[in-house]
Amino acid sequence: MVIIHKLPNRRYGMPGNASCPGCPESMGLRYLKMALGDKAVLVIPAGCSSVIQGIGPKSGINFPILNIAFAAAGAAASGMKAAFEVQGKDYIVVVWAGDGGTADIGFQALSGAAERNEDIIYICVDNEAYMNTGIQRSGLTPYGAWTTTTWTGKKEHKKNMPFILIAHDVPYVATASVGYPHDFIEKLRKAAKIKGFKYIHLHAPDPVGWRFDSSLTVKVAQLAVQTGMWPLFEYERGSFKLSPFSKKYKDPSKRVPVIEYLKIQGRFKHLLNKPEEIKKIEEYIERTWWWIDLLERSTNPAKTARELLNK
Amino acid sequence: MGENKITSSQTCVIEPPKTFFWAPLSKPAPAASGKTGTWRTERPVIIQEKCVKCLLCWLYCPEDAIIRKEDNSVEVDYEYCKGCGICAAVCPVDAIKMVPEEWGGKQ
Ligand SMILES: Cc1ncc(C[n+]2csc(CCOP(=O)(O)OP(=O)(O)O)c2C)c(N)n1
Ligand code: SF4
Ligand code: SF4
């Protein structure tokens, strides 16, 4: 359990950086520092986090960073870890990639690194669009959301990245949210102790691209969990389990109606008086939880996917 | 020509560069993008009597602009606070108020 008052009183973020007010990425970077301290070295593909650093000679992110081409984060991190191993240094190599850098352009390097079971932590900071270049749709933009390339709302559902990584059968896969830092920090600390490939998908509501007030970042993040849109879970060495904050939302009657989540975001404005569209989002939530139920039942007690196949 | 000429019978030894500073290296430091306090349109004001020292504002502030003191009381670093209002939104006892910034960012 992470207790805020026990966290050492020091500078975790870096004030005076270039992020927008209320930015979930700089929030997440602070939690990363709280969890891993000065042991972590970041690999960042193109995205807002490249810009948050500023143009130099000062950097607005409180970590040593290798900035790398969009498609290459997984590969570059694998090489960096190998170099540290040869030198006998025990730094934790962390990829900090946007949703585009993870699910679209960086996908093959990620999948390759996962398949080779490289000893790195891969964090997808999911603000559900290509924010740095001005809010274009990505594979992780949810159904119905406005972006500058989906004027009338996106027609496809969000790609389920955590499940895709579970299918890679890596040692650790987890979802997290900037609205629940305790949970995220705990998962990071756990991941740092596991050898092999670790994937953490961090949900990061973005006031700029999602069109909500900058003071609501935390509220929107928490609503995503409470409506069941973003379930928090862990898949650890073949065993799937829901995280404490999401457990009770397995029961649909406990969930906050999804409209509460949609109506505070400008990107869903055009959907609000279309019940059939909202129904589609509700069905998506149902489907996600159906998968969760399936994974929970089939992987407990812990079984690897290979074991299940051999049965 | 002369001494530096490499003939086919010599091995070419490439001297490693003395310094590596030709690479564009940045070091973490405050104000990489200037004093971001000037971006603010609203400023958070902490009502110290109401504060219960839960540190939630300190935890959630994306900018590290909440200064945590020895006794866990908090203060805003107006030099860098961007005025997002998250601290006021997460405060469980409403001890932080957002008030409009004065023209010219006077304190
Ligand atoms: C190969 C390549 N294509 C396009 C770009 C332009 N580009 C830079 S950042 C960016 C968007 C990044 O989006 P995402 O990965 O979702 O991260 P976010 O900005 O949302 O944090 C794009 C398209 C690039 N740098 N390299
Ligand atoms: S667009 Fe979003 S993710 Fe990018 S810097 Fe601004 S708030 Fe942060
Ligand atoms: S208004 Fe935003 S930047 Fe300023 S202290 Fe509060 S949370 Fe931090």
Coordinates of N, CA, C and O in Angstrom, one line a residue, chain B:
Chain B
M1 N 50.3 16.5 -46.5 CA 50.9 15.2 -46.5 C 51.9 15.0 -45.4 O 51.8 15.8 -44.4
G2 N 52.8 14.1 -45.5 CA 53.8 13.9 -44.4 C 53.4 12.9 -43.4 O 52.9 11.8 -43.8
E3 N 53.5 13.3 -42.1 CA 53.3 12.3 -41.0 C 51.9 11.6 -41.0 O 51.8 10.5 -40.7
N4 N 50.9 12.4 -41.3 CA 49.6 11.9 -41.2 C 49.1 11.0 -42.3 O 48.1 10.4 -42.2
K5 N 50.0 10.8 -43.3 CA 49.6 10.0 -44.4 C 49.5 8.5 -44.0 O 50.3 8.0 -43.3
I6 N 48.4 7.9 -44.4 CA 48.2 6.5 -44.0 C 48.5 5.7 -45.3 O 47.9 5.8 -46.3
T7 N 49.5 4.8 -45.1 CA 49.8 3.9 -46.3 C 49.1 2.6 -46.0 O 48.6 2.3 -44.9
S8 N 49.1 1.8 -47.0 CA 48.3 0.5 -46.9 C 48.9 -0.4 -45.8 O 48.3 -1.3 -45.3
S9 N 50.2 -0.3 -45.5 CA 50.8 -1.2 -44.5 C 50.6 -0.7 -43.1 O 50.8 -1.4 -42.2
Q10 N 50.1 0.5 -42.9 CA 49.8 1.0 -41.6 C 48.4 0.7 -41.1 O 47.5 0.5 -42.0
T11 N 48.2 0.5 -39.8 CA 46.8 0.4 -39.4 C 46.3 1.7 -39.0 O 47.0 2.6 -38.5
C12 N 45.1 2.0 -39.4 CA 44.5 3.3 -39.1 C 43.8 3.3 -37.7 O 43.0 2.5 -37.5
V13 N 44.4 4.1 -36.8 CA 43.8 4.1 -35.5 C 42.9 5.4 -35.4 O 43.4 6.5 -35.5
I14 N 41.7 5.2 -35.1 CA 40.8 6.4 -34.9 C 40.8 6.8 -33.5 O 40.4 6.0 -32.6
E15 N 41.3 8.0 -33.2 CA 41.3 8.5 -31.9 C 39.8 8.7 -31.4 O 39.0 9.3 -32.1
P16 N 39.5 8.3 -30.2 CA 38.1 8.6 -29.7 C 38.0 10.1 -29.4 O 39.0 10.7 -29.0
P17 N 36.9 10.7 -29.7 CA 36.8 12.1 -29.4 C 37.0 12.4 -27.9 O 36.6 11.6 -27.1
K18 N 37.6 13.6 -27.6 CA 38.0 13.8 -26.2 C 36.7 14.1 -25.4 O 36.6 13.7 -24.2
T19 N 35.8 14.8 -25.9 CA 34.6 15.1 -25.2 C 33.4 14.7 -26.1 O 33.5 14.6 -27.3
F20 N 32.3 14.4 -25.4 CA 31.1 13.9 -26.2 C 30.1 15.0 -26.3 O 28.9 14.8 -26.5
F21 N 30.5 16.3 -25.9 CA 29.5 17.3 -25.8 C 28.9 17.8 -27.2 O 28.0 18.7 -27.2
W22 N 29.4 17.2 -28.2 CA 28.8 17.6 -29.5 C 27.4 17.1 -29.6 O 26.6 17.6 -30.4
A23 N 27.0 16.1 -28.8 CA 25.7 15.6 -28.8 C 24.7 16.5 -28.1 O 25.1 17.1 -27.1
P24 N 23.5 16.7 -28.6 CA 22.6 17.7 -28.0 C 22.1 17.2 -26.6 O 21.0 16.5 -26.6
L25 N 22.8 17.4 -25.5 CA 22.3 16.9 -24.2 C 21.7 18.0 -23.5 O 22.2 19.1 -23.3
S26 N 20.5 17.7 -22.9 CA 19.8 18.6 -22.0 C 19.8 18.0 -20.6 O 19.7 16.8 -20.5
K27 N 19.9 18.9 -19.6 CA 19.8 18.4 -18.2 C 18.6 18.9 -17.6 O 18.2 20.0 -17.7
P28 N 17.9 18.0 -16.8 CA 16.7 18.4 -16.1 C 17.0 19.7 -15.2 O 17.9 19.7 -14.5
A29 N 16.1 20.7 -15.4 CA 16.2 21.9 -14.6 C 14.9 22.6 -14.6 O 14.2 22.5 -15.6
P30 N 14.6 23.4 -13.6 CA 13.3 24.2 -13.6 C 13.4 25.2 -14.7 O 14.5 25.6 -15.2
A31 N 12.2 25.6 -15.1 CA 12.1 26.7 -16.1 C 12.7 26.4 -17.5 O 13.2 27.2 -18.2
A32 N 12.6 25.1 -17.9 CA 13.0 24.7 -19.2 C 12.2 25.5 -20.3 O 12.7 25.8 -21.4
S33 N 11.0 25.8 -20.0 CA 10.1 26.6 -20.9 C 9.8 27.9 -20.2 O 8.7 28.5 -20.5
G34 N 10.6 28.4 -19.4 CA 10.4 29.8 -18.7 C 9.6 29.7 -17.5 O 9.2 28.6 -17.0
K35 N 9.3 30.8 -16.9 CA 8.5 30.9 -15.7 C 7.0 30.8 -16.1 O 6.3 31.7 -16.5
T36 N 6.5 29.5 -15.9 CA 5.2 29.2 -16.4 C 4.1 29.9 -15.6 O 2.9 29.8 -16.0
G37 N 4.4 30.5 -14.5 CA 3.4 31.2 -13.7 C 2.7 32.3 -14.5 O 1.6 32.7 -14.2
T38 N 3.4 32.8 -15.5 CA 2.8 33.9 -16.3 C 1.7 33.4 -17.2 O 1.0 34.2 -17.8
W39 N 1.5 32.0 -17.3 CA 0.4 31.5 -18.1 C -0.9 31.6 -17.4 O -2.0 31.5 -18.1
R40 N -0.9 31.8 -16.1 CA -2.1 31.7 -15.3 C -3.1 32.7 -15.6 O -2.8 33.9 -15.8
T41 N -4.4 32.3 -15.6 CA -5.5 33.2 -15.7 C -6.2 33.3 -14.3 O -6.9 34.2 -14.0
E42 N -6.1 32.1 -13.6 CA -6.7 32.1 -12.2 C -5.6 31.6 -11.3 O -4.8 30.7 -11.7
R43 N -5.6 32.1 -10.1 CA -4.6 31.6 -9.1 C -5.2 30.8 -8.0 O -6.2 31.2 -7.5
P44 N -4.6 29.7 -7.6 CA -5.1 29.0 -6.4 C -4.6 29.7 -5.1 O -3.5 30.1 -5.0
V45 N -5.6 29.9 -4.2 CA -5.2 30.5 -2.9 C -5.6 29.5 -1.8 O -6.7 29.0 -1.8
I46 N -4.6 29.2 -1.0 CA -4.8 28.2 0.1 C -5.3 28.8 1.3 O -4.7 29.8 1.8
I47 N -6.4 28.4 1.8 CA -6.9 28.9 3.1 C -6.4 28.0 4.2 O -6.8 26.9 4.4
Q48 N -5.3 28.5 4.8 CA -4.5 27.6 5.7 C -5.3 27.0 6.9 O -5.1 25.9 7.3
E49 N -6.3 27.8 7.4 CA -7.0 27.3 8.6 C -7.9 26.1 8.2 O -8.1 25.3 9.1
K50 N -8.3 26.0 7.0 CA -9.1 24.9 6.6 C -8.3 23.6 6.3 O -8.9 22.5 6.3
C51 N -7.1 23.8 5.9 CA -6.2 22.7 5.4 C -6.1 21.6 6.4 O -5.8 21.9 7.6
V52 N -6.3 20.3 6.0 CA -6.2 19.2 6.9 C -4.9 18.4 6.6 O -4.7 17.3 7.1
K53 N -4.0 19.0 5.8 CA -2.7 18.4 5.5 C -2.8 17.0 4.9 O -2.0 16.1 5.3
C54 N -3.8 16.7 4.1 CA -3.9 15.4 3.5 C -2.9 15.2 2.3 O -2.7 14.1 1.9
L55 N -2.4 16.3 1.8 CA -1.4 16.3 0.7 C -1.9 15.8 -0.6 O -1.1 15.5 -1.5
L56 N -3.2 15.8 -0.8 CA -3.8 15.4 -2.1 C -3.4 16.4 -3.2 O -3.1 16.0 -4.3
C57 N -3.4 17.7 -2.9 CA -3.0 18.7 -3.9 C -1.6 18.5 -4.3 O -1.2 18.6 -5.5
W58 N -0.7 18.2 -3.3 CA 0.7 18.0 -3.6 C 0.9 16.7 -4.5 O 1.7 16.7 -5.4
L59 N 0.0 15.7 -4.2 CA 0.1 14.5 -5.0 C -0.3 14.7 -6.5 O 0.4 14.3 -7.4
Y60 N -1.4 15.4 -6.7 CA -2.0 15.5 -8.0 C -1.4 16.7 -8.8 O -1.6 16.7 -10.0
C61 N -0.9 17.7 -8.2 CA -0.4 18.9 -9.0 C 0.6 18.4 -10.1 O 1.6 17.9 -9.8
P62 N 0.2 18.6 -11.4 CA 1.1 18.1 -12.5 C 2.4 18.9 -12.6 O 3.3 18.4 -13.1
E63 N 2.4 20.0 -12.0 CA 3.6 20.9 -12.2 C 4.6 20.9 -11.1 O 5.6 21.6 -11.1
D64 N 4.3 20.2 -10.0 CA 5.2 20.2 -8.8 C 5.2 21.6 -8.3 O 6.2 22.1 -7.7
A65 N 4.1 22.3 -8.4 CA 4.0 23.7 -8.0 C 3.4 23.9 -6.6 O 3.2 25.0 -6.1
I66 N 3.1 22.7 -5.9 CA 2.7 22.8 -4.5 C 3.9 22.4 -3.7 O 4.5 21.4 -3.9
I67 N 4.3 23.4 -2.8 CA 5.5 23.1 -2.0 C 5.0 22.5 -0.7 O 4.2 23.1 0.0
R68 N 5.6 21.3 -0.4 CA 5.2 20.6 0.8 C 6.3 21.0 1.9 O 7.4 20.9 1.7
K69 N 5.8 21.4 3.0 CA 6.7 21.9 4.1 C 7.0 20.7 5.1 O 6.3 19.7 5.0
E70 N 7.9 21.0 6.0 CA 8.3 20.0 7.0 C 7.1 19.4 7.7 O 7.0 18.2 7.9
D71 N 6.1 20.2 8.1 CA 5.0 19.8 8.9 C 3.8 19.4 8.0 O 2.7 19.3 8.4
N72 N 4.1 19.1 6.7 CA 3.1 18.7 5.7 C 2.0 19.8 5.4 O 1.0 19.5 4.8
S73 N 2.3 21.0 5.8 CA 1.4 22.1 5.3 C 1.9 22.4 3.9 O 3.0 22.1 3.5
V74 N 1.0 23.1 3.1 CA 1.4 23.3 1.7 C 1.3 24.8 1.3 O 0.7 25.6 2.0
E75 N 2.0 25.1 0.3 CA 2.1 26.5 -0.2 C 2.2 26.4 -1.8 O 2.7 25.4 -2.3
V76 N 1.7 27.4 -2.4 CA 1.8 27.4 -3.9 C 3.0 28.1 -4.4 O 3.4 29.2 -3.9
D77 N 3.7 27.5 -5.4 CA 4.9 28.1 -6.0 C 4.3 29.0 -7.2 O 4.2 28.4 -8.3
Y78 N 4.0 30.2 -6.9 CA 3.4 31.0 -8.0 C 4.3 31.3 -9.2 O 3.8 31.7 -10.2
E79 N 5.6 31.1 -9.0 CA 6.5 31.3 -10.1 C 6.2 30.3 -11.3 O 6.4 30.6 -12.4
Y80 N 5.8 29.1 -10.9 CA 5.6 28.1 -11.9 C 4.1 27.6 -12.0 O 3.8 26.9 -13.0
C81 N 3.3 27.8 -11.0 CA 1.9 27.3 -11.1 C 1.2 27.8 -12.4 O 1.2 29.0 -12.6
K82 N 0.6 26.9 -13.2 CA 0.0 27.2 -14.4 C -1.5 27.6 -14.2 O -2.2 27.9 -15.2
G83 N -2.0 27.4 -13.0 CA -3.4 27.8 -12.7 C -4.4 26.8 -13.3 O -5.5 27.2 -13.5
C84 N -4.0 25.5 -13.4 CA -5.0 24.5 -13.9 C -6.2 24.3 -13.1 O -7.3 24.0 -13.6
G85 N -6.0 24.5 -11.8 CA -7.2 24.3 -10.9 C -7.4 22.9 -10.3 O -8.4 22.6 -9.6
I86 N -6.5 22.0 -10.7 CA -6.6 20.6 -10.2 C -6.5 20.5 -8.7 O -7.3 19.8 -8.0
C87 N -5.6 21.3 -8.1 CA -5.5 21.3 -6.6 C -6.8 21.7 -5.9 O -7.2 21.0 -5.0
A88 N -7.5 22.7 -6.5 CA -8.7 23.1 -5.9 C -9.8 22.0 -6.1 O -10.6 21.8 -5.2
A89 N -9.7 21.4 -7.2 CA -10.8 20.3 -7.5 C -10.6 19.1 -6.6 O -11.6 18.4 -6.3
V90 N -9.3 18.7 -6.3 CA -9.2 17.5 -5.5 C -9.2 17.7 -4.0 O -9.3 16.8 -3.2
C91 N -9.1 19.0 -3.6 CA -9.1 19.2 -2.1 C -10.4 18.8 -1.5 O -11.5 19.2 -1.8
P92 N -10.3 17.9 -0.5 CA -11.6 17.3 0.1 C -12.3 18.3 1.0 O -13.5 18.0 1.3
V93 N -11.6 19.3 1.5 CA -12.3 20.2 2.4 C -12.4 21.7 1.9 O -12.7 22.6 2.6
D94 N -12.3 21.8 0.5 CA -12.4 23.1 -0.1 C -11.5 24.2 0.4 O -11.9 25.3 0.6
A95 N -10.3 23.8 0.7 CA -9.4 24.8 1.3 C -8.6 25.5 0.3 O -7.8 26.4 0.6
I96 N -8.8 25.2 -1.0 CA -8.2 26.0 -2.1 C -9.2 26.7 -3.0 O -10.1 26.0 -3.4
K97 N -9.1 28.0 -3.1 CA -10.0 28.7 -4.0 C -9.3 29.2 -5.2 O -8.1 29.6 -5.1
M98 N -9.9 29.2 -6.3 CA -9.3 29.8 -7.5 C -9.9 31.2 -7.7 O -11.1 31.4 -7.7
V99 N -9.0 32.2 -7.8 CA -9.4 33.6 -7.9 C -8.8 34.1 -9.2 O -7.6 33.8 -9.5
P100 N -9.5 35.0 -9.9 CA -9.0 35.5 -11.2 C -7.7 36.3 -10.9 O -7.5 37.0 -10.0
E101 N -6.8 36.1 -11.9 CA -5.4 36.7 -11.8 C -5.6 38.2 -12.2 O -6.4 38.5 -13.0
E102 N -4.8 39.0 -11.6 CA -4.8 40.4 -11.9 C -4.2 40.7 -13.3 O -3.3 39.9 -13.7
W103 N -4.6 41.7 -14.0 CA -4.0 42.0 -15.3 C -2.5 42.3 -15.1 O -2.1 43.0 -14.2
G104 N -1.7 41.6 -16.0 CA -0.3 41.8 -15.9 C 0.4 40.8 -14.9 O 1.6 40.8 -14.7
G105 N -0.4 39.9 -14.3 CA 0.1 38.9 -13.4 C 0.7 39.4 -12.1 O 1.6 38.8 -11.6
K106 N 0.2 40.6 -11.7 CA 0.8 41.1 -10.4 C 0.4 40.2 -9.3 O -0.6 39.6 -9.2
Q107 N 1.3 40.1 -8.3 CA 1.1 39.2 -7.2 C 0.4 40.0 -6.0 O 0.6 41.1 -5.8

